[in-house]
mmCIF file of C-alpha atoms in Angstrom:
data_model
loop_
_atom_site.group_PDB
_atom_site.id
_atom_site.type_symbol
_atom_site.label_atom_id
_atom_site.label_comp_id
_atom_site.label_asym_id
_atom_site.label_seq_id
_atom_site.Cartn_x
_atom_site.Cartn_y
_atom_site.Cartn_z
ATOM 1 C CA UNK Q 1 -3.768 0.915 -10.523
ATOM 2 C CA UNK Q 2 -3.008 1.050 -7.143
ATOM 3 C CA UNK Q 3 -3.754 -2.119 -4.516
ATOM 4 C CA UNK Q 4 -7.045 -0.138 -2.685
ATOM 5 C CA UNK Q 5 -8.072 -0.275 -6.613
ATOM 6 C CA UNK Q 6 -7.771 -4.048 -6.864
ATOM 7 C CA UNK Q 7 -9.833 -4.598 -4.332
ATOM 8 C CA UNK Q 8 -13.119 -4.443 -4.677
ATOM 9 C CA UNK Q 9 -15.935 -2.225 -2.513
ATOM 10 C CA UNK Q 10 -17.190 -5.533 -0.824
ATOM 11 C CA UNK Q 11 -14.091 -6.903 -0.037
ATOM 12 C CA UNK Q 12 -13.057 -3.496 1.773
ATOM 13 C CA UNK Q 13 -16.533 -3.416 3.701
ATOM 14 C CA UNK Q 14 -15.546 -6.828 4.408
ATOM 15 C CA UNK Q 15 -11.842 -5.673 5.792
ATOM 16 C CA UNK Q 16 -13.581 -3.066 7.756
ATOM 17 C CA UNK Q 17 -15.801 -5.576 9.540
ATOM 18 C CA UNK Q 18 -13.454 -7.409 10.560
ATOM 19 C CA UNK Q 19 -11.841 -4.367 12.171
ATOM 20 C CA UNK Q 20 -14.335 -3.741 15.173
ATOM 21 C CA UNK Q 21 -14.824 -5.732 18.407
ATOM 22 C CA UNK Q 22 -18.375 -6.781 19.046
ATOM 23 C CA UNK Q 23 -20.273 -6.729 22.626
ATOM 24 C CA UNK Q 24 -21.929 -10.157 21.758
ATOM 25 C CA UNK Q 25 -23.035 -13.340 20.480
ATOM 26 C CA UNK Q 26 -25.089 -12.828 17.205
ATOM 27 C CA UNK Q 27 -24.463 -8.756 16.801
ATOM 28 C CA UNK Q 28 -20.991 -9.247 14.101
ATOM 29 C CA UNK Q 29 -23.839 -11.562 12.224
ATOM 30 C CA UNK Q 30 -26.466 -8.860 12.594
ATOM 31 C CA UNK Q 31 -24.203 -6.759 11.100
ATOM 32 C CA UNK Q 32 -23.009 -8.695 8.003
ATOM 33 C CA UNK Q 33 -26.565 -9.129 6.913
ATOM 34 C CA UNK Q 34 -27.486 -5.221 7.296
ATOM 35 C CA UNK Q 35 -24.147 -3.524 6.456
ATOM 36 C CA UNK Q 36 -23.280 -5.979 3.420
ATOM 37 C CA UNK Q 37 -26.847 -7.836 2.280
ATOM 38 C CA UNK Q 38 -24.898 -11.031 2.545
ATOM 39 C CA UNK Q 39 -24.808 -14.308 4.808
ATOM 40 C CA UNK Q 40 -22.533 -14.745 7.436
ATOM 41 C CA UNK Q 41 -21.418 -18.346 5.559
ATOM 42 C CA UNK Q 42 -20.735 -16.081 2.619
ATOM 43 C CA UNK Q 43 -18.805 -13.495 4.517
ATOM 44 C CA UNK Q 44 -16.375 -15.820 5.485
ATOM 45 C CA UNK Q 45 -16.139 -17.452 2.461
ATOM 46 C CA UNK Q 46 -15.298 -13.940 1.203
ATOM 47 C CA UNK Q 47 -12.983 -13.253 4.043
ATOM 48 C CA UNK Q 48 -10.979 -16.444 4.009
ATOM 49 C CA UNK Q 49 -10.563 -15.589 0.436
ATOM 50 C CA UNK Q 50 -8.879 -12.348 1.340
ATOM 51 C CA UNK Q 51 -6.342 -13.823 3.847
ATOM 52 C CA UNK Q 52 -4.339 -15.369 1.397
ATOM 53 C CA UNK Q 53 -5.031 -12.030 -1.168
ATOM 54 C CA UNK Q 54 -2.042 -9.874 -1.089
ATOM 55 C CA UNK Q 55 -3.989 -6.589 -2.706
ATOM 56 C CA UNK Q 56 -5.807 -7.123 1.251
ATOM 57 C CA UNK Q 57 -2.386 -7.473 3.252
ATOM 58 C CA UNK Q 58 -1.293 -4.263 0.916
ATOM 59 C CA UNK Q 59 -4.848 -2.414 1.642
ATOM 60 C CA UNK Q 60 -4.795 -3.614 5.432
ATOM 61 C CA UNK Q 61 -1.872 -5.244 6.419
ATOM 62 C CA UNK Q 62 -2.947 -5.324 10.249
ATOM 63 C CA UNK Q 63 -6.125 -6.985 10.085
ATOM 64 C CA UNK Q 64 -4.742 -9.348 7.606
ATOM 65 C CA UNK Q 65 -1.764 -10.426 9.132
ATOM 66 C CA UNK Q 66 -3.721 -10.673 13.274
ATOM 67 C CA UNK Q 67 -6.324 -13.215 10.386
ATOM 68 C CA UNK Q 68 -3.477 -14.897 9.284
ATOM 69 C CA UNK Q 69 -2.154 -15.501 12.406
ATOM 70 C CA UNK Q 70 -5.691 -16.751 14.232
ATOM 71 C CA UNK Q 71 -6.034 -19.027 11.484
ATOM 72 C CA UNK Q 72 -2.337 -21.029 11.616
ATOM 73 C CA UNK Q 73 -2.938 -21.090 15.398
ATOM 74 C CA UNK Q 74 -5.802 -23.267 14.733
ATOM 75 C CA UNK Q 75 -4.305 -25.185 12.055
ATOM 76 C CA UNK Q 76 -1.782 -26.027 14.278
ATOM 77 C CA UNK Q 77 -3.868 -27.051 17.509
ATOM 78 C CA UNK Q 78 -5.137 -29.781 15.181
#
């Protein structure tokens, strides 16, 4: 089994989300609930999950690692 295996259909769609800019406030929400028939409170439930999943770093390691790195900068202005 390779690592794109491992990870599931959602959690690519979810990967690929998080991949494209947005041109405003509400549209990346929009989005979540017509591309993936989910809540934005459960996408990033479902993407915070994935930061710390290495079968995402492996499938994307871009997107994970620019995630990774939003999320210590705001641990760290705390």
């Amino acid at each position: 089994m390779t690592h794109d295996e491992a990870l599931s259909e959602r959690d690519r769609a979810v990967l690929a989300m998080e991949r494209h800019s947005w041109p405003g406030p509400g549209a990346k929400e929009r989005a979540i609930r017509e591309q993936l028939g989910i809540s934005p409170v459960r996408y990033y439930q479902l993407l915070n999950a994935l930061i710390d999943d290495e079968r995402a770093l492996a499938h994307d390691p871009v997107t994970v690692n620019r995630l990774r790195r939003v999320r210590d900068a705001k641990r760290s202005r705390r």
